[in-house]
mmCIF file with all atom_site columns, C-alpha atoms in Angstrom:
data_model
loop_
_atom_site.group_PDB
_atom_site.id
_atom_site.type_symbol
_atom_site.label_atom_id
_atom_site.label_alt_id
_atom_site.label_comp_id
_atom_site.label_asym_id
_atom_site.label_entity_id
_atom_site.label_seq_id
_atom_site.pdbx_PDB_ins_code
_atom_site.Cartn_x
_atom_site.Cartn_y
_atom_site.Cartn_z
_atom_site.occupancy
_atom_site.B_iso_or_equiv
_atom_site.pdbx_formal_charge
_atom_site.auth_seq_id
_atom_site.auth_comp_id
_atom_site.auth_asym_id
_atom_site.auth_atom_id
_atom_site.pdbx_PDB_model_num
ATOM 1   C CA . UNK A 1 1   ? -26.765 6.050   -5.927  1.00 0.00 ? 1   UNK A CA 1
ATOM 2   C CA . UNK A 1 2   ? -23.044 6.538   -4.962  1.00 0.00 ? 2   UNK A CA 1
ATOM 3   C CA . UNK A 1 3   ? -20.646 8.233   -8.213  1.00 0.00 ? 3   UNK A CA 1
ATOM 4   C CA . UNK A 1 4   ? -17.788 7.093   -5.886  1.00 0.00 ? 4   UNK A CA 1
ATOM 5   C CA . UNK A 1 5   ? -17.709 3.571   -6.769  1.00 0.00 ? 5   UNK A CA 1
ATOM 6   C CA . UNK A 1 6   ? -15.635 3.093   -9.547  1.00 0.00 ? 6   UNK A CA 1
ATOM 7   C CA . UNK A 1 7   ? -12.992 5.941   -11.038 1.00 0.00 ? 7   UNK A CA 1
ATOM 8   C CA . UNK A 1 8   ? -14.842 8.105   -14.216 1.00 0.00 ? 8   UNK A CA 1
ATOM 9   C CA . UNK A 1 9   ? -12.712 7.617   -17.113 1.00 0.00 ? 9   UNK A CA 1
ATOM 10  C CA . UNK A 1 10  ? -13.021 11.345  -18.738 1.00 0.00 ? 10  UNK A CA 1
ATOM 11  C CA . UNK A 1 11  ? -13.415 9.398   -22.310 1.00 0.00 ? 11  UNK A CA 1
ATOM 12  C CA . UNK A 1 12  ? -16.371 7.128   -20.685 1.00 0.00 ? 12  UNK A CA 1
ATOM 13  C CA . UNK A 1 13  ? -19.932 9.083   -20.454 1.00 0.00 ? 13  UNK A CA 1
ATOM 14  C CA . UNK A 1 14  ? -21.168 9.407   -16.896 1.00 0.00 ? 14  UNK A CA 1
ATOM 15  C CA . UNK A 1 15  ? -24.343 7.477   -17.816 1.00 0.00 ? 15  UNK A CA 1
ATOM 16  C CA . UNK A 1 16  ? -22.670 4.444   -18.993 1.00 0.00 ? 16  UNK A CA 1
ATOM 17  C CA . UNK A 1 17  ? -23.936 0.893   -18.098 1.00 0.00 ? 17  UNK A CA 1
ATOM 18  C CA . UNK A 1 18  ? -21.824 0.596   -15.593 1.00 0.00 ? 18  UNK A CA 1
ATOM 19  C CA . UNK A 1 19  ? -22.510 -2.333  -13.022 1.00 0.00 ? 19  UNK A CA 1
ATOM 20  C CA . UNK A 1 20  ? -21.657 -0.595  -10.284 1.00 0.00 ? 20  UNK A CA 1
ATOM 21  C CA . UNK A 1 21  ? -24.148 2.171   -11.074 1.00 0.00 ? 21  UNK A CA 1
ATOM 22  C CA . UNK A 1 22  ? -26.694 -0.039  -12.086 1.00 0.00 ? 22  UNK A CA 1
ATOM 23  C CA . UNK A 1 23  ? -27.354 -1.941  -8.800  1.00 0.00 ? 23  UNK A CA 1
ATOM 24  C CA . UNK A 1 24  ? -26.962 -1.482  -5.381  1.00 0.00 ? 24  UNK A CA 1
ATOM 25  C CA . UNK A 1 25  ? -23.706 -0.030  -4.272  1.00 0.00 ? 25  UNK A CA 1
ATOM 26  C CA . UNK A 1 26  ? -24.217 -2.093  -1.051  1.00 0.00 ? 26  UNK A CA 1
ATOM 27  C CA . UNK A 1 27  ? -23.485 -5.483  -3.347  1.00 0.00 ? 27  UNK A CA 1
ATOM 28  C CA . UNK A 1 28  ? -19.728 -3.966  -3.279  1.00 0.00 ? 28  UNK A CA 1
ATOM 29  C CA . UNK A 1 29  ? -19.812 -4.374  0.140   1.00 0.00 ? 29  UNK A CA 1
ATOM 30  C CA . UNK A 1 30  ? -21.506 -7.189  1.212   1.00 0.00 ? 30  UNK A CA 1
ATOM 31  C CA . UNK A 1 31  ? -20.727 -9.507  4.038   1.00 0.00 ? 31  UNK A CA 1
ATOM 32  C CA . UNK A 1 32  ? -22.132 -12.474 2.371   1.00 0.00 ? 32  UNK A CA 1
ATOM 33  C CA . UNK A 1 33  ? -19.398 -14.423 0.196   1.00 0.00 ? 33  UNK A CA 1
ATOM 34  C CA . UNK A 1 34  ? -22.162 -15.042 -2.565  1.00 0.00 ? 34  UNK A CA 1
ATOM 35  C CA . UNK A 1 35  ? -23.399 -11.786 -2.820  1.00 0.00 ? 35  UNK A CA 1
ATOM 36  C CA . UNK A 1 36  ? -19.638 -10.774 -3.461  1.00 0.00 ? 36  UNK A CA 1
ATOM 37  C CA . UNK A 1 37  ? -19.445 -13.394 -5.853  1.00 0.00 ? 37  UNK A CA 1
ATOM 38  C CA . UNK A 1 38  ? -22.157 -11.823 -7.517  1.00 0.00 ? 38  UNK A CA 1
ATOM 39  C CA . UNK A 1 39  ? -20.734 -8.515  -7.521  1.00 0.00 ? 39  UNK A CA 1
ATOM 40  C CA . UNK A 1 40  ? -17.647 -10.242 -8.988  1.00 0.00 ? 40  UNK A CA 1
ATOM 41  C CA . UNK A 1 41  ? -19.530 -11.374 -11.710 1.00 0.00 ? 41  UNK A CA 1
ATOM 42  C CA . UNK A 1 42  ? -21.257 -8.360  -12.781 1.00 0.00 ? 42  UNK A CA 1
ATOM 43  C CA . UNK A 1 43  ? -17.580 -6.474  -13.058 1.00 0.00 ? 43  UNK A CA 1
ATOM 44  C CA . UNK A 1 44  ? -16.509 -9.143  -15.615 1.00 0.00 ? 44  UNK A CA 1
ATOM 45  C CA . UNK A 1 45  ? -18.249 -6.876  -19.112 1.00 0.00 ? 45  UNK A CA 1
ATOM 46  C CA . UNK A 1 46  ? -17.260 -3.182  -17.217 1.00 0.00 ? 46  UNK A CA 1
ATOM 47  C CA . UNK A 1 47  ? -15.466 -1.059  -19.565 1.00 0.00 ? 47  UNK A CA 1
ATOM 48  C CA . UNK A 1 48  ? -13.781 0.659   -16.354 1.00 0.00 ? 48  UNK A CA 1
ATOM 49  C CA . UNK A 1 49  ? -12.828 -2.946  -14.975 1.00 0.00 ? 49  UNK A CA 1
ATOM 50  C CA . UNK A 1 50  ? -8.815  -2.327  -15.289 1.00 0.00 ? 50  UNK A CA 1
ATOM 51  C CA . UNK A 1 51  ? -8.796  1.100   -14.192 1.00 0.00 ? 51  UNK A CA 1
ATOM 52  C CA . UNK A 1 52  ? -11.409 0.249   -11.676 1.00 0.00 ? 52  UNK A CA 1
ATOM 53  C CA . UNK A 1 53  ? -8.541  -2.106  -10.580 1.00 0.00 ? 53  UNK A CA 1
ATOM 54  C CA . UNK A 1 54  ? -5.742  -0.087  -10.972 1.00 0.00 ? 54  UNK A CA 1
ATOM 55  C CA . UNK A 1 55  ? -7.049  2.326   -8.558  1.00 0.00 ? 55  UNK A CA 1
ATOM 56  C CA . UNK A 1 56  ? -7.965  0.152   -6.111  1.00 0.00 ? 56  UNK A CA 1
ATOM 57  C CA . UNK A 1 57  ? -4.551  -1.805  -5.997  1.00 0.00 ? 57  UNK A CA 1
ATOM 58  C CA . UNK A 1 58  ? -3.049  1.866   -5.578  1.00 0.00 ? 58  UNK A CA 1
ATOM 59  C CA . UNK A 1 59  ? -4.909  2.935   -2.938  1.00 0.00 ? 59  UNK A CA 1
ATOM 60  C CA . UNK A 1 60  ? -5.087  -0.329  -1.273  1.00 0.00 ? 60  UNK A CA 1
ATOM 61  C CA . UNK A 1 61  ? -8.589  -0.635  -0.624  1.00 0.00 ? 61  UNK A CA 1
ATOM 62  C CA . UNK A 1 62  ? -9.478  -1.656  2.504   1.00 0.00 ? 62  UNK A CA 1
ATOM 63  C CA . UNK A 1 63  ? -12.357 -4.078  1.595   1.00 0.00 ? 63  UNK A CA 1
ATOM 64  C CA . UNK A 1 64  ? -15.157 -4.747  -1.165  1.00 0.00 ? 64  UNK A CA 1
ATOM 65  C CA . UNK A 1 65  ? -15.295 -5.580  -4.853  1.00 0.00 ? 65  UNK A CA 1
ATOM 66  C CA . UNK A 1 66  ? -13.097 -3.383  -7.472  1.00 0.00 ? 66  UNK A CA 1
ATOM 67  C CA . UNK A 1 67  ? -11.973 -4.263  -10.748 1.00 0.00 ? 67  UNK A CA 1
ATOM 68  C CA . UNK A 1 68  ? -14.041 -7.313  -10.367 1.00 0.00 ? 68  UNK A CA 1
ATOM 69  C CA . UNK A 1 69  ? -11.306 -8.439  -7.468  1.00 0.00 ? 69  UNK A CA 1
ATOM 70  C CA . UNK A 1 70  ? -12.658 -9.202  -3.471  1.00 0.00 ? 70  UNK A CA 1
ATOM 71  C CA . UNK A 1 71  ? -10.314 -6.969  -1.443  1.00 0.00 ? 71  UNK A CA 1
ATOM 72  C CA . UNK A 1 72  ? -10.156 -7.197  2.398   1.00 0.00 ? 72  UNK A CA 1
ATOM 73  C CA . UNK A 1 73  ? -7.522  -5.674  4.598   1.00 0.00 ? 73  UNK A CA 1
ATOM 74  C CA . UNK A 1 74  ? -5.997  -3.934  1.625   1.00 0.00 ? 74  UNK A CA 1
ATOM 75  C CA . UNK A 1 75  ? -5.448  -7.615  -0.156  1.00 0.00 ? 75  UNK A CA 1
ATOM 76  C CA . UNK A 1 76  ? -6.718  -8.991  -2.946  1.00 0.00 ? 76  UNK A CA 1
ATOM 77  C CA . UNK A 1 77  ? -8.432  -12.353 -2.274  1.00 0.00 ? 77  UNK A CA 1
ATOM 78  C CA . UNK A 1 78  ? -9.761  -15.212 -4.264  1.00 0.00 ? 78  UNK A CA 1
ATOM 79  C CA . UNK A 1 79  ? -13.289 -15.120 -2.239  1.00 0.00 ? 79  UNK A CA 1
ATOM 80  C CA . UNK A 1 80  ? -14.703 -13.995 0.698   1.00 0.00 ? 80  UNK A CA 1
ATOM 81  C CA . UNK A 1 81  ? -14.607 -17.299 3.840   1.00 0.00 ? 81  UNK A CA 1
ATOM 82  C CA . UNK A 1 82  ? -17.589 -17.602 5.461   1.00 0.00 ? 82  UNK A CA 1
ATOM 83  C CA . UNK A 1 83  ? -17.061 -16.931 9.582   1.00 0.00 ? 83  UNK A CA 1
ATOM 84  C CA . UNK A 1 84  ? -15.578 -19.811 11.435  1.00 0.00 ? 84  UNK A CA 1
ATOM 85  C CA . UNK A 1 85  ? -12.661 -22.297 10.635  1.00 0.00 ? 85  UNK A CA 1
ATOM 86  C CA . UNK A 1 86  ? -12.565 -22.960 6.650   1.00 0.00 ? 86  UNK A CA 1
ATOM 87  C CA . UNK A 1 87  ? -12.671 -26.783 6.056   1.00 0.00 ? 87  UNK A CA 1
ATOM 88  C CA . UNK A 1 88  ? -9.968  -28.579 4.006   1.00 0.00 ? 88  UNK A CA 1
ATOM 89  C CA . UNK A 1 89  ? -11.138 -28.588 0.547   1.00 0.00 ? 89  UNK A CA 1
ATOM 90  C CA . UNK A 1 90  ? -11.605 -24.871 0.735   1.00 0.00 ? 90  UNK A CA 1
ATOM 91  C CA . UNK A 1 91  ? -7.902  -24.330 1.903   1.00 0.00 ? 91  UNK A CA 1
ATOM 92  C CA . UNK A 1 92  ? -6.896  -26.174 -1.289  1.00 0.00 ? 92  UNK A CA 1
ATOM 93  C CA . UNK A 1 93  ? -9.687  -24.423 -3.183  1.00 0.00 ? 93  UNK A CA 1
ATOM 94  C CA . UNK A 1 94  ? -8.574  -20.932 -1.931  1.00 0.00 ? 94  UNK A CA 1
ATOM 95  C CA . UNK A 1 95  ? -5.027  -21.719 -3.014  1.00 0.00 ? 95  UNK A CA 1
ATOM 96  C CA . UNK A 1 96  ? -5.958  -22.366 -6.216  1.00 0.00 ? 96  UNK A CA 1
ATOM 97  C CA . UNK A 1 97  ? -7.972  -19.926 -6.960  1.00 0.00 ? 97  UNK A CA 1
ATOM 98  C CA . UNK A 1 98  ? -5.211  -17.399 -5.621  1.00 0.00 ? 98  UNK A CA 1
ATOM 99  C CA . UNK A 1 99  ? -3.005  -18.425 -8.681  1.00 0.00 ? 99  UNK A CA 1
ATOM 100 C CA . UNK A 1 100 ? -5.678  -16.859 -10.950 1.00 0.00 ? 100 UNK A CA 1
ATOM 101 C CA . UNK A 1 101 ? -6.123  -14.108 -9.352  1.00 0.00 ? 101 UNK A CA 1
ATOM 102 C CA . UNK A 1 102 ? -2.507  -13.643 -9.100  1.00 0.00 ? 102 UNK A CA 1
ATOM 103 C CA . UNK A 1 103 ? -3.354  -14.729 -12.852 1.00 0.00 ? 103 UNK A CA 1
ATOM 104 C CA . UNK A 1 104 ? -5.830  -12.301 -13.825 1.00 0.00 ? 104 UNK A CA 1
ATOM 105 C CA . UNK A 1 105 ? -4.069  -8.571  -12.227 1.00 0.00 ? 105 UNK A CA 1
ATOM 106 C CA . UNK A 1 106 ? -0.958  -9.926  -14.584 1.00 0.00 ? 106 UNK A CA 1
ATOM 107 C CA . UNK A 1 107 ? -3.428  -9.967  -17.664 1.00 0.00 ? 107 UNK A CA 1
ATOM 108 C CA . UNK A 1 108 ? -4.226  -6.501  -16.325 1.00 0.00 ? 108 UNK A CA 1
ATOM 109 C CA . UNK A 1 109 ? -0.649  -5.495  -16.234 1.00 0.00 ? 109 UNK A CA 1
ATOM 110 C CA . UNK A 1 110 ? -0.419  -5.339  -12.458 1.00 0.00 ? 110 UNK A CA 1
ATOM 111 C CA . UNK A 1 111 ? 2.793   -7.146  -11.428 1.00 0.00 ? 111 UNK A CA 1
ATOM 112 C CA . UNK A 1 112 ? 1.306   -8.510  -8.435  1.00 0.00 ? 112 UNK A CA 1
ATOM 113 C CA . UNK A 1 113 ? 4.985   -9.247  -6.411  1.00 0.00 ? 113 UNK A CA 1
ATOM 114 C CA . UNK A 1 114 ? 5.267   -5.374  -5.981  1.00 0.00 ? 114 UNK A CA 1
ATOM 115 C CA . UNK A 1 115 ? 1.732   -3.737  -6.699  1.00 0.00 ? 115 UNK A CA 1
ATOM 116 C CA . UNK A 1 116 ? -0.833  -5.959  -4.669  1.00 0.00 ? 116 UNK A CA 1
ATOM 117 C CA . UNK A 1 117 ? 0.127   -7.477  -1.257  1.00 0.00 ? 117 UNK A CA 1
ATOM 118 C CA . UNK A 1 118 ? -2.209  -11.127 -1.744  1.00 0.00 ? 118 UNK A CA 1
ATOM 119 C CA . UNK A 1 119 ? -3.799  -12.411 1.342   1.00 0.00 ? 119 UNK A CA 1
ATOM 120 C CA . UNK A 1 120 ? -2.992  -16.483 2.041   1.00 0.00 ? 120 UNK A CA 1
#
């Protein structure tokens, strides 16, 4: 199992129940919106979720889940599109759920005009 997943918080013991440790590193990853989804999901109780953030908005991470957040292209995204051309109602869905992402890395104290670059 990969250590590179999330950043080690020096204060947080190495053997912590930490999701991404826990399960497949490959769920990060995935190329299958629900399995990202997933891997959303299991970020949401991570002690390291902010900092697991942090990092990844500073390094602009070209793709996967970090902080609990979908990146691709060095973006954060509301959810992964399926190939092919999205249908209506998920262009409206995808806009909304880009206000709470935009949302949730300000309750993280990311400012998300200057730090993260959010995809449309």
């Amino acid at each position: 199992m990969s250590l590179a997943l999330a950043p080690i918080d020096v204060s947080v013991d190495i053997e912590a129940n930490l999701p991404c440790r826990k399960f497949d590193p490959d769920l990060w990853f995935s190329d299958s919106p629900a399995q990202l989804e997933l891997a959303k999901s299991l970020c949401g109780d991570c002690p390291l979720r902010a900092e697991c953030l942090a990092g990844a908005v500073d390094r602009a991470e070209p793709w996967g889940v970090w902080g609990g957040e979908i990146f691709e292209r060095g973006s954060v995204v509301p959810r992964k599109r399926p190939r092919g051309r999205p249908r209506k109602a998920d262009v409206a869905r995808d806009a909304e759920l880009a206000v709470e992402v935009e949302e949730r890395l300000a309750a993280n104290g990311l400012d998300t005009r200057s730090s993260v670059r959010l995809a449309a």
